[in-house]
Amino acid sequence: MAPSSTPLERLAEAGVAVWLDDLSRERLRTGNLAELVERGVVGVTTNPTIFATAISAGDAYDEQLRELAGTSVEDAVFRITTDDVREAADVLRPVYDRTDTQDGRVSIEVDPRLADDPDATIESAKKLWATIDRPNVFIKIPATLKALPAITAVLAEGISVNVTLIFSIERYGAVLDAFQAGLEQAAANGHDLAPIASVASFFVSRVDTAIDPKLDEIGTPQAAALRGTAAIANARLAYGLFLEVTAADRWKALAAAGAHPQRPLWASTGVKDKAYPDTLYVDELVVKDTVNTMPEATLEAVADHGGDASDTVTGTQAEAESVIARLRDLGIDIDEVTRKLEEEGVKKFTDSWEQLLAKVDEGLSGAADQVAADAR
């Protein structure tokens, strides 16, 4: 068989779904998203930071802001973001149909301020799902301890879920349990399990960003040798847990009922340290039944000079465990690091949400002033 012509095609053949970690109305209007789909992108993720950035750039939202003048800022944000996700879902619908409902998905996050309120999270997820009204949407719910019951409850309603902000192996295990419980309840509720999809967004680069400075401070050759290894080791251990869970009888019963596994999704794959290859968190996490969601810069780097997409995860469990053990020997507790990263992640998304609200409020005020001026 002749080799695939592009790195993105090679990743697809290796079982890695390539998603774009970005969305904006400009991408939709110019056809850029459709072009990326033609090149091999099979999904899209969004978050509050992405929407805040999109609305702050250019004038693509000005017309809708004028239409929404007089509405509350909360309602305006809801309308703007759900409209974008609905349109992106339509662009990706052929991929959804072609891949037996597994890809062609677009993710939208519940209000991050609800991370510790499971009842409000459930209601927010149901409202987003009903409003967008597309089968190929994921509702993103953060993997905080208090949100775990919401993940189960939303899946039990037949709603597909992207569980986000996962940093630790322990929490990932709880997410896998919440996922399976949700499917079990969905089946009991009479839902067809086949269309109910889920991914578990395991954040990667932020782990190195947190641990590398600690290694630099230690300053020994042993510490230097571990720079840039923690994030990949952590993710590889997560994949090992995924394999354990999908080999167990509980999952086999769900699979026999038509369920699809909750694929690990590698998030935060843009390289923050310029000393590392810009495709590091893609090339080193190639393995079947995974998703890699990339910011555009990383996507283009992979398309230009990505690796050969050979499996870089299978058989690495012992090595990954050794990395974590060596970090502990140096006094770096990865559990403490990932706990702080989760707290920071929720705060960052909450701050971005507040920025989004402020930007839209500014736009609504400007639109109202313009409408008033035009009426004079």
mmCIF file of N, CA, C and O in Angstrom, residues 58-143:
data_model
loop_
_atom_site.group_PDB
_atom_site.id
_atom_site.type_symbol
_atom_site.label_atom_id
_atom_site.label_comp_id
_atom_site.label_asym_id
_atom_site.label_seq_id
_atom_site.Cartn_x
_atom_site.Cartn_y
_atom_site.Cartn_z
ATOM 1 N N GLY A 58 -12.222 41.684 15.035
ATOM 2 C CA GLY A 58 -12.950 42.013 13.820
ATOM 3 C C GLY A 58 -14.388 42.424 14.059
ATOM 4 O O GLY A 58 -14.795 42.755 15.170
ATOM 5 N N ASP A 59 -15.186 42.382 12.982
ATOM 6 C CA ASP A 59 -16.562 42.881 13.043
ATOM 7 C C ASP A 59 -17.585 41.820 12.657
ATOM 8 O O ASP A 59 -18.731 42.151 12.326
ATOM 9 N N ALA A 60 -17.208 40.552 12.706
ATOM 10 C CA ALA A 60 -18.101 39.491 12.238
ATOM 11 C C ALA A 60 -19.389 39.394 13.048
ATOM 12 O O ALA A 60 -20.397 38.876 12.563
ATOM 13 N N TYR A 61 -19.371 39.891 14.283
ATOM 14 C CA TYR A 61 -20.545 39.767 15.147
ATOM 15 C C TYR A 61 -21.344 41.067 15.239
ATOM 16 O O TYR A 61 -22.357 41.113 15.941
ATOM 17 N N ASP A 62 -20.902 42.101 14.556
ATOM 18 C CA ASP A 62 -21.546 43.407 14.699
ATOM 19 C C ASP A 62 -23.026 43.369 14.297
ATOM 20 O O ASP A 62 -23.882 43.936 14.987
ATOM 21 N N GLU A 63 -23.333 42.720 13.192
ATOM 22 C CA GLU A 63 -24.722 42.696 12.724
ATOM 23 C C GLU A 63 -25.634 42.020 13.743
ATOM 24 O O GLU A 63 -26.723 42.515 14.056
ATOM 25 N N GLN A 64 -25.172 40.877 14.280
ATOM 26 C CA GLN A 64 -26.009 40.197 15.253
ATOM 27 C C GLN A 64 -26.138 40.997 16.544
ATOM 28 O O GLN A 64 -27.198 41.014 17.170
ATOM 29 N N LEU A 65 -25.073 41.684 16.936
ATOM 30 C CA LEU A 65 -25.149 42.523 18.127
ATOM 31 C C LEU A 65 -26.199 43.623 17.944
ATOM 32 O O LEU A 65 -26.927 43.958 18.885
ATOM 33 N N ARG A 66 -26.297 44.155 16.741
ATOM 34 C CA ARG A 66 -27.347 45.155 16.487
ATOM 35 C C ARG A 66 -28.731 44.527 16.608
ATOM 36 O O ARG A 66 -29.650 45.136 17.164
ATOM 37 N N GLU A 67 -28.878 43.307 16.094
ATOM 38 C CA GLU A 67 -30.166 42.615 16.195
ATOM 39 C C GLU A 67 -30.539 42.325 17.649
ATOM 40 O O GLU A 67 -31.719 42.310 18.007
ATOM 41 N N LEU A 68 -29.512 42.097 18.478
ATOM 42 C CA LEU A 68 -29.745 41.715 19.872
ATOM 43 C C LEU A 68 -29.785 42.910 20.813
ATOM 44 O O LEU A 68 -29.942 42.724 22.027
ATOM 45 N N ALA A 69 -29.620 44.098 20.282
ATOM 46 C CA ALA A 69 -29.645 45.293 21.124
ATOM 47 C C ALA A 69 -30.941 45.328 21.926
ATOM 48 O O ALA A 69 -32.027 45.127 21.391
ATOM 49 N N GLY A 70 -30.801 45.533 23.231
ATOM 50 C CA GLY A 70 -31.975 45.556 24.099
ATOM 51 C C GLY A 70 -32.185 44.267 24.870
ATOM 52 O O GLY A 70 -32.966 44.235 25.826
ATOM 53 N N THR A 71 -31.510 43.183 24.459
ATOM 54 C CA THR A 71 -31.604 41.933 25.203
ATOM 55 C C THR A 71 -30.542 41.916 26.294
ATOM 56 O O THR A 71 -29.602 42.712 26.286
ATOM 57 N N SER A 72 -30.677 40.990 27.229
ATOM 58 C CA SER A 72 -29.689 40.891 28.300
ATOM 59 C C SER A 72 -28.381 40.339 27.752
ATOM 60 O O SER A 72 -28.370 39.607 26.754
ATOM 61 N N VAL A 73 -27.283 40.674 28.409
ATOM 62 C CA VAL A 73 -25.988 40.195 27.940
ATOM 63 C C VAL A 73 -25.904 38.670 28.028
ATOM 64 O O VAL A 73 -25.322 38.016 27.155
ATOM 65 N N GLU A 74 -26.505 38.086 29.053
ATOM 66 C CA GLU A 74 -26.487 36.628 29.188
ATOM 67 C C GLU A 74 -27.203 35.976 28.005
ATOM 68 O O GLU A 74 -26.719 35.000 27.425
ATOM 69 N N ASP A 75 -28.366 36.508 27.650
ATOM 70 C CA ASP A 75 -29.119 35.953 26.523
ATOM 71 C C ASP A 75 -28.373 36.153 25.211
ATOM 72 O O ASP A 75 -28.398 35.286 24.325
ATOM 73 N N ALA A 76 -27.718 37.297 25.075
ATOM 74 C CA ALA A 76 -26.979 37.570 23.847
ATOM 75 C C ALA A 76 -25.811 36.602 23.675
ATOM 76 O O ALA A 76 -25.586 36.068 22.578
ATOM 77 N N VAL A 77 -25.063 36.365 24.754
ATOM 78 C CA VAL A 77 -23.951 35.414 24.686
ATOM 79 C C VAL A 77 -24.463 34.027 24.323
ATOM 80 O O VAL A 77 -23.879 33.319 23.490
ATOM 81 N N PHE A 78 -25.559 33.624 24.942
ATOM 82 C CA PHE A 78 -26.139 32.313 24.649
ATOM 83 C C PHE A 78 -26.519 32.208 23.174
ATOM 84 O O PHE A 78 -26.220 31.214 22.512
ATOM 85 N N ARG A 79 -27.143 33.247 22.655
ATOM 86 C CA ARG A 79 -27.586 33.238 21.254
ATOM 87 C C ARG A 79 -26.388 33.201 20.302
ATOM 88 O O ARG A 79 -26.361 32.418 19.336
ATOM 89 N N ILE A 80 -25.402 34.037 20.562
ATOM 90 C CA ILE A 80 -24.238 34.120 19.678
ATOM 91 C C ILE A 80 -23.481 32.791 19.632
ATOM 92 O O ILE A 80 -23.152 32.277 18.559
ATOM 93 N N THR A 81 -23.208 32.239 20.799
ATOM 94 C CA THR A 81 -22.389 31.023 20.849
ATOM 95 C C THR A 81 -23.140 29.818 20.297
ATOM 96 O O THR A 81 -22.565 28.997 19.578
ATOM 97 N N THR A 82 -24.421 29.704 20.605
ATOM 98 C CA THR A 82 -25.170 28.554 20.086
ATOM 99 C C THR A 82 -25.375 28.660 18.582
ATOM 100 O O THR A 82 -25.383 27.636 17.882
ATOM 101 N N ASP A 83 -25.518 29.881 18.066
ATOM 102 C CA ASP A 83 -25.637 30.042 16.612
ATOM 103 C C ASP A 83 -24.359 29.583 15.914
ATOM 104 O O ASP A 83 -24.411 28.886 14.883
ATOM 105 N N ASP A 84 -23.204 29.970 16.447
ATOM 106 C CA ASP A 84 -21.936 29.550 15.840
ATOM 107 C C ASP A 84 -21.778 28.036 15.872
ATOM 108 O O ASP A 84 -21.359 27.413 14.884
ATOM 109 N N VAL A 85 -22.096 27.435 17.000
ATOM 110 C CA VAL A 85 -21.920 25.986 17.132
ATOM 111 C C VAL A 85 -22.900 25.239 16.237
ATOM 112 O O VAL A 85 -22.545 24.221 15.619
ATOM 113 N N ARG A 86 -24.120 25.732 16.121
ATOM 114 C CA ARG A 86 -25.091 25.092 15.234
ATOM 115 C C ARG A 86 -24.601 25.121 13.783
ATOM 116 O O ARG A 86 -24.666 24.119 13.062
ATOM 117 N N GLU A 87 -24.093 26.269 13.366
ATOM 118 C CA GLU A 87 -23.613 26.387 11.983
ATOM 119 C C GLU A 87 -22.397 25.493 11.751
ATOM 120 O O GLU A 87 -22.273 24.845 10.703
ATOM 121 N N ALA A 88 -21.493 25.427 12.729
ATOM 122 C CA ALA A 88 -20.331 24.548 12.598
ATOM 123 C C ALA A 88 -20.765 23.091 12.558
ATOM 124 O O ALA A 88 -20.192 22.281 11.808
ATOM 125 N N ALA A 89 -21.776 22.738 13.354
ATOM 126 C CA ALA A 89 -22.276 21.362 13.342
ATOM 127 C C ALA A 89 -22.828 20.997 11.967
ATOM 128 O O ALA A 89 -22.656 19.865 11.487
ATOM 129 N N ASP A 90 -23.463 21.956 11.298
ATOM 130 C CA ASP A 90 -23.969 21.691 9.947
ATOM 131 C C ASP A 90 -22.824 21.471 8.959
ATOM 132 O O ASP A 90 -22.910 20.613 8.071
ATOM 133 N N VAL A 91 -21.750 22.237 9.118
ATOM 134 C CA VAL A 91 -20.585 22.047 8.255
ATOM 135 C C VAL A 91 -20.004 20.643 8.440
ATOM 136 O O VAL A 91 -19.588 19.991 7.474
ATOM 137 N N LEU A 92 -20.012 20.163 9.673
ATOM 138 C CA LEU A 92 -19.387 18.876 9.992
ATOM 139 C C LEU A 92 -20.353 17.698 9.923
ATOM 140 O O LEU A 92 -19.935 16.553 10.144
ATOM 141 N N ARG A 93 -21.606 17.957 9.602
ATOM 142 C CA ARG A 93 -22.584 16.865 9.585
ATOM 143 C C ARG A 93 -22.205 15.719 8.629
ATOM 144 O O ARG A 93 -22.385 14.537 8.967
ATOM 145 N N PRO A 94 -21.662 15.995 7.447
ATOM 146 C CA PRO A 94 -21.263 14.864 6.587
ATOM 147 C C PRO A 94 -20.221 13.958 7.235
ATOM 148 O O PRO A 94 -20.233 12.746 7.025
ATOM 149 N N VAL A 95 -19.326 14.536 8.023
ATOM 150 C CA VAL A 95 -18.322 13.725 8.733
ATOM 151 C C VAL A 95 -19.009 12.854 9.779
ATOM 152 O O VAL A 95 -18.683 11.675 9.944
ATOM 153 N N TYR A 96 -19.956 13.430 10.491
ATOM 154 C CA TYR A 96 -20.730 12.692 11.496
ATOM 155 C C TYR A 96 -21.417 11.481 10.875
ATOM 156 O O TYR A 96 -21.368 10.369 11.406
ATOM 157 N N ASP A 97 -22.043 11.697 9.727
ATOM 158 C CA ASP A 97 -22.736 10.595 9.046
ATOM 159 C C ASP A 97 -21.753 9.546 8.537
ATOM 160 O O ASP A 97 -22.004 8.338 8.639
ATOM 161 N N ARG A 98 -20.627 10.010 8.021
ATOM 162 C CA ARG A 98 -19.637 9.098 7.437
ATOM 163 C C ARG A 98 -18.934 8.249 8.486
ATOM 164 O O ARG A 98 -18.514 7.122 8.200
ATOM 165 N N THR A 99 -18.795 8.763 9.704
ATOM 166 C CA THR A 99 -18.033 8.069 10.745
ATOM 167 C C THR A 99 -18.934 7.375 11.767
ATOM 168 O O THR A 99 -18.504 7.105 12.887
ATOM 169 N N ASP A 100 -20.157 7.096 11.390
ATOM 170 C CA ASP A 100 -21.074 6.367 12.267
ATOM 171 C C ASP A 100 -21.267 7.113 13.582
ATOM 172 O O ASP A 100 -21.246 6.521 14.660
ATOM 173 N N THR A 101 -21.443 8.420 13.496
ATOM 174 C CA THR A 101 -21.767 9.350 14.590
ATOM 175 C C THR A 101 -20.603 9.665 15.528
ATOM 176 O O THR A 101 -20.769 10.452 16.464
ATOM 177 N N GLN A 102 -19.430 9.122 15.300
ATOM 178 C CA GLN A 102 -18.350 9.305 16.264
ATOM 179 C C GLN A 102 -17.618 10.639 16.120
ATOM 180 O O GLN A 102 -17.272 11.275 17.108
ATOM 181 N N ASP A 103 -17.378 11.075 14.908
ATOM 182 C CA ASP A 103 -16.719 12.358 14.690
ATOM 183 C C ASP A 103 -17.711 13.327 14.040
ATOM 184 O O ASP A 103 -18.908 13.103 14.075
ATOM 185 N N GLY A 104 -17.184 14.407 13.487
ATOM 186 C CA GLY A 104 -18.076 15.440 12.983
ATOM 187 C C GLY A 104 -18.774 16.185 14.103
ATOM 188 O O GLY A 104 -19.863 16.735 13.938
ATOM 189 N N ARG A 105 -18.128 16.215 15.273
ATOM 190 C CA ARG A 105 -18.729 16.783 16.479
ATOM 191 C C ARG A 105 -18.194 18.195 16.753
ATOM 192 O O ARG A 105 -17.039 18.496 16.469
ATOM 193 N N VAL A 106 -19.053 19.020 17.338
ATOM 194 C CA VAL A 106 -18.670 20.366 17.761
ATOM 195 C C VAL A 106 -19.026 20.503 19.239
ATOM 196 O O VAL A 106 -20.145 20.183 19.646
ATOM 197 N N SER A 107 -18.082 20.963 20.038
ATOM 198 C CA SER A 107 -18.279 21.059 21.484
ATOM 199 C C SER A 107 -18.592 22.486 21.915
ATOM 200 O O SER A 107 -17.986 23.431 21.433
ATOM 201 N N ILE A 108 -19.509 22.604 22.859
ATOM 202 C CA ILE A 108 -19.816 23.886 23.482
ATOM 203 C C ILE A 108 -19.925 23.662 24.986
ATOM 204 O O ILE A 108 -20.500 22.682 25.442
ATOM 205 N N GLU A 109 -19.358 24.576 25.755
ATOM 206 C CA GLU A 109 -19.238 24.375 27.200
ATOM 207 C C GLU A 109 -20.368 25.052 27.975
ATOM 208 O O GLU A 109 -20.822 26.136 27.612
ATOM 209 N N VAL A 110 -20.807 24.363 29.027
ATOM 210 C CA VAL A 110 -21.737 25.016 29.944
ATOM 211 C C VAL A 110 -21.023 26.195 30.599
ATOM 212 O O VAL A 110 -19.793 26.264 30.635
ATOM 213 N N ASP A 111 -21.796 27.124 31.100
ATOM 214 C CA ASP A 111 -21.240 28.280 31.805
ATOM 215 C C ASP A 111 -20.257 27.774 32.873
ATOM 216 O O ASP A 111 -20.647 27.043 33.787
ATOM 217 N N PRO A 112 -18.964 28.126 32.771
ATOM 218 C CA PRO A 112 -17.975 27.591 33.707
ATOM 219 C C PRO A 112 -18.196 28.033 35.148
ATOM 220 O O PRO A 112 -17.644 27.421 36.069
ATOM 221 N N ARG A 113 -19.010 29.053 35.350
ATOM 222 C CA ARG A 113 -19.310 29.488 36.709
ATOM 223 C C ARG A 113 -20.173 28.469 37.457
ATOM 224 O O ARG A 113 -20.327 28.554 38.673
ATOM 225 N N LEU A 114 -20.685 27.480 36.720
ATOM 226 C CA LEU A 114 -21.541 26.460 37.317
ATOM 227 C C LEU A 114 -20.782 25.192 37.679
ATOM 228 O O LEU A 114 -21.392 24.181 38.022
ATOM 229 N N ALA A 115 -19.448 25.241 37.613
ATOM 230 C CA ALA A 115 -18.636 24.025 37.762
ATOM 231 C C ALA A 115 -18.919 23.261 39.043
ATOM 232 O O ALA A 115 -18.805 22.031 39.078
ATOM 233 N N ASP A 116 -19.301 23.960 40.115
ATOM 234 C CA ASP A 116 -19.554 23.293 41.395
ATOM 235 C C ASP A 116 -21.033 23.233 41.741
ATOM 236 O O ASP A 116 -21.405 23.032 42.905
ATOM 237 N N ASP A 117 -21.888 23.399 40.723
ATOM 238 C CA ASP A 117 -23.337 23.342 40.927
ATOM 239 C C ASP A 117 -23.918 22.312 39.958
ATOM 240 O O ASP A 117 -24.279 22.650 38.831
ATOM 241 N N PRO A 118 -24.007 21.051 40.363
ATOM 242 C CA PRO A 118 -24.430 20.013 39.421
ATOM 243 C C PRO A 118 -25.835 20.217 38.868
ATOM 244 O O PRO A 118 -26.073 19.969 37.682
ATOM 245 N N ASP A 119 -26.779 20.668 39.692
ATOM 246 C CA ASP A 119 -28.146 20.856 39.192
ATOM 247 C C ASP A 119 -28.191 21.930 38.111
ATOM 248 O O ASP A 119 -28.847 21.755 37.071
ATOM 249 N N ALA A 120 -27.495 23.042 38.351
ATOM 250 C CA ALA A 120 -27.467 24.111 37.343
ATOM 251 C C ALA A 120 -26.726 23.658 36.087
ATOM 252 O O ALA A 120 -27.092 24.030 34.968
ATOM 253 N N THR A 121 -25.686 22.843 36.266
ATOM 254 C CA THR A 121 -24.950 22.310 35.115
ATOM 255 C C THR A 121 -25.851 21.441 34.254
ATOM 256 O O THR A 121 -25.836 21.526 33.017
ATOM 257 N N ILE A 122 -26.640 20.595 34.891
ATOM 258 C CA ILE A 122 -27.559 19.722 34.153
ATOM 259 C C ILE A 122 -28.554 20.552 33.351
ATOM 260 O O ILE A 122 -28.783 20.293 32.160
ATOM 261 N N GLU A 123 -29.140 21.549 33.992
ATOM 262 C CA GLU A 123 -30.121 22.385 33.290
ATOM 263 C C GLU A 123 -29.477 23.158 32.145
ATOM 264 O O GLU A 123 -30.067 23.306 31.066
ATOM 265 N N SER A 124 -28.258 23.655 32.364
ATOM 266 C CA SER A 124 -27.549 24.371 31.303
ATOM 267 C C SER A 124 -27.262 23.450 30.123
ATOM 268 O O SER A 124 -27.447 23.832 28.959
ATOM 269 N N ALA A 125 -26.830 22.237 30.411
ATOM 270 C CA ALA A 125 -26.525 21.277 29.349
ATOM 271 C C ALA A 125 -27.771 20.945 28.542
ATOM 272 O O ALA A 125 -27.731 20.893 27.295
ATOM 273 N N LYS A 126 -28.880 20.733 29.215
ATOM 274 C CA LYS A 126 -30.126 20.392 28.521
ATOM 275 C C LYS A 126 -30.602 21.552 27.649
ATOM 276 O O LYS A 126 -31.086 21.351 26.529
ATOM 277 N N LYS A 127 -30.432 22.776 28.149
ATOM 278 C CA LYS A 127 -30.849 23.944 27.371
ATOM 279 C C LYS A 127 -29.972 24.125 26.129
ATOM 280 O O LYS A 127 -30.478 24.407 25.033
ATOM 281 N N LEU A 128 -28.665 23.948 26.293
ATOM 282 C CA LEU A 128 -27.762 24.052 25.143
ATOM 283 C C LEU A 128 -28.101 22.993 24.093
ATOM 284 O O LEU A 128 -28.169 23.285 22.892
ATOM 285 N N TRP A 129 -28.303 21.775 24.545
ATOM 286 C CA TRP A 129 -28.596 20.661 23.631
ATOM 287 C C TRP A 129 -29.888 20.920 22.856
ATOM 288 O O TRP A 129 -29.941 20.745 21.627
ATOM 289 N N ALA A 130 -30.927 21.350 23.561
ATOM 290 C CA ALA A 130 -32.210 21.585 22.910
ATOM 291 C C ALA A 130 -32.158 22.788 21.973
ATOM 292 O O ALA A 130 -32.773 22.779 20.902
ATOM 293 N N THR A 131 -31.426 23.823 22.357
ATOM 294 C CA THR A 131 -31.369 25.039 21.546
ATOM 295 C C THR A 131 -30.582 24.818 20.261
ATOM 296 O O THR A 131 -31.011 25.236 19.181
ATOM 297 N N ILE A 132 -29.437 24.178 20.362
ATOM 298 C CA ILE A 132 -28.631 23.932 19.157
ATOM 299 C C ILE A 132 -29.328 22.918 18.259
ATOM 300 O O ILE A 132 -29.323 23.042 17.028
ATOM 301 N N ASP A 133 -29.917 21.901 18.880
ATOM 302 C CA ASP A 133 -30.778 20.957 18.165
ATOM 303 C C ASP A 133 -30.064 20.288 16.988
ATOM 304 O O ASP A 133 -30.580 20.229 15.877
ATOM 305 N N ARG A 134 -28.866 19.806 17.268
ATOM 306 C CA ARG A 134 -28.108 19.040 16.282
ATOM 307 C C ARG A 134 -27.542 17.800 16.972
ATOM 308 O O ARG A 134 -27.018 17.898 18.082
ATOM 309 N N PRO A 135 -27.626 16.633 16.338
ATOM 310 C CA PRO A 135 -27.164 15.411 17.001
ATOM 311 C C PRO A 135 -25.654 15.330 17.148
ATOM 312 O O PRO A 135 -25.149 14.559 17.971
ATOM 313 N N ASN A 136 -24.931 16.115 16.349
ATOM 314 C CA ASN A 136 -23.462 16.024 16.343
ATOM 315 C C ASN A 136 -22.803 17.108 17.192
ATOM 316 O O ASN A 136 -21.758 17.654 16.837
ATOM 317 N N VAL A 137 -23.419 17.399 18.328
ATOM 318 C CA VAL A 137 -22.878 18.373 19.276
ATOM 319 C C VAL A 137 -22.455 17.646 20.546
ATOM 320 O O VAL A 137 -23.051 16.642 20.936
ATOM 321 N N PHE A 138 -21.374 18.136 21.158
ATOM 322 C CA PHE A 138 -20.971 17.704 22.483
ATOM 323 C C PHE A 138 -21.230 18.860 23.454
ATOM 324 O O PHE A 138 -20.881 20.008 23.162
ATOM 325 N N ILE A 139 -21.807 18.553 24.599
ATOM 326 C CA ILE A 139 -21.913 19.535 25.664
ATOM 327 C C ILE A 139 -20.726 19.308 26.601
ATOM 328 O O ILE A 139 -20.557 18.221 27.153
ATOM 329 N N LYS A 140 -19.907 20.338 26.771
ATOM 330 C CA LYS A 140 -18.705 20.220 27.602
ATOM 331 C C LYS A 140 -19.040 20.507 29.058
ATOM 332 O O LYS A 140 -19.637 21.532 29.378
ATOM 333 N N ILE A 141 -18.633 19.579 29.906
ATOM 334 C CA ILE A 141 -18.834 19.709 31.344
ATOM 335 C C ILE A 141 -17.480 19.487 32.014
ATOM 336 O O ILE A 141 -16.812 18.497 31.734
ATOM 337 N N PRO A 142 -17.050 20.397 32.891
ATOM 338 C CA PRO A 142 -15.745 20.213 33.540
ATOM 339 C C PRO A 142 -15.762 19.047 34.517
ATOM 340 O O PRO A 142 -16.778 18.753 35.146
ATOM 341 N N ALA A 143 -14.603 18.410 34.667
ATOM 342 C CA ALA A 143 -14.487 17.205 35.493
ATOM 343 C C ALA A 143 -14.186 17.534 36.949
ATOM 344 O O ALA A 143 -13.372 16.864 37.586
#
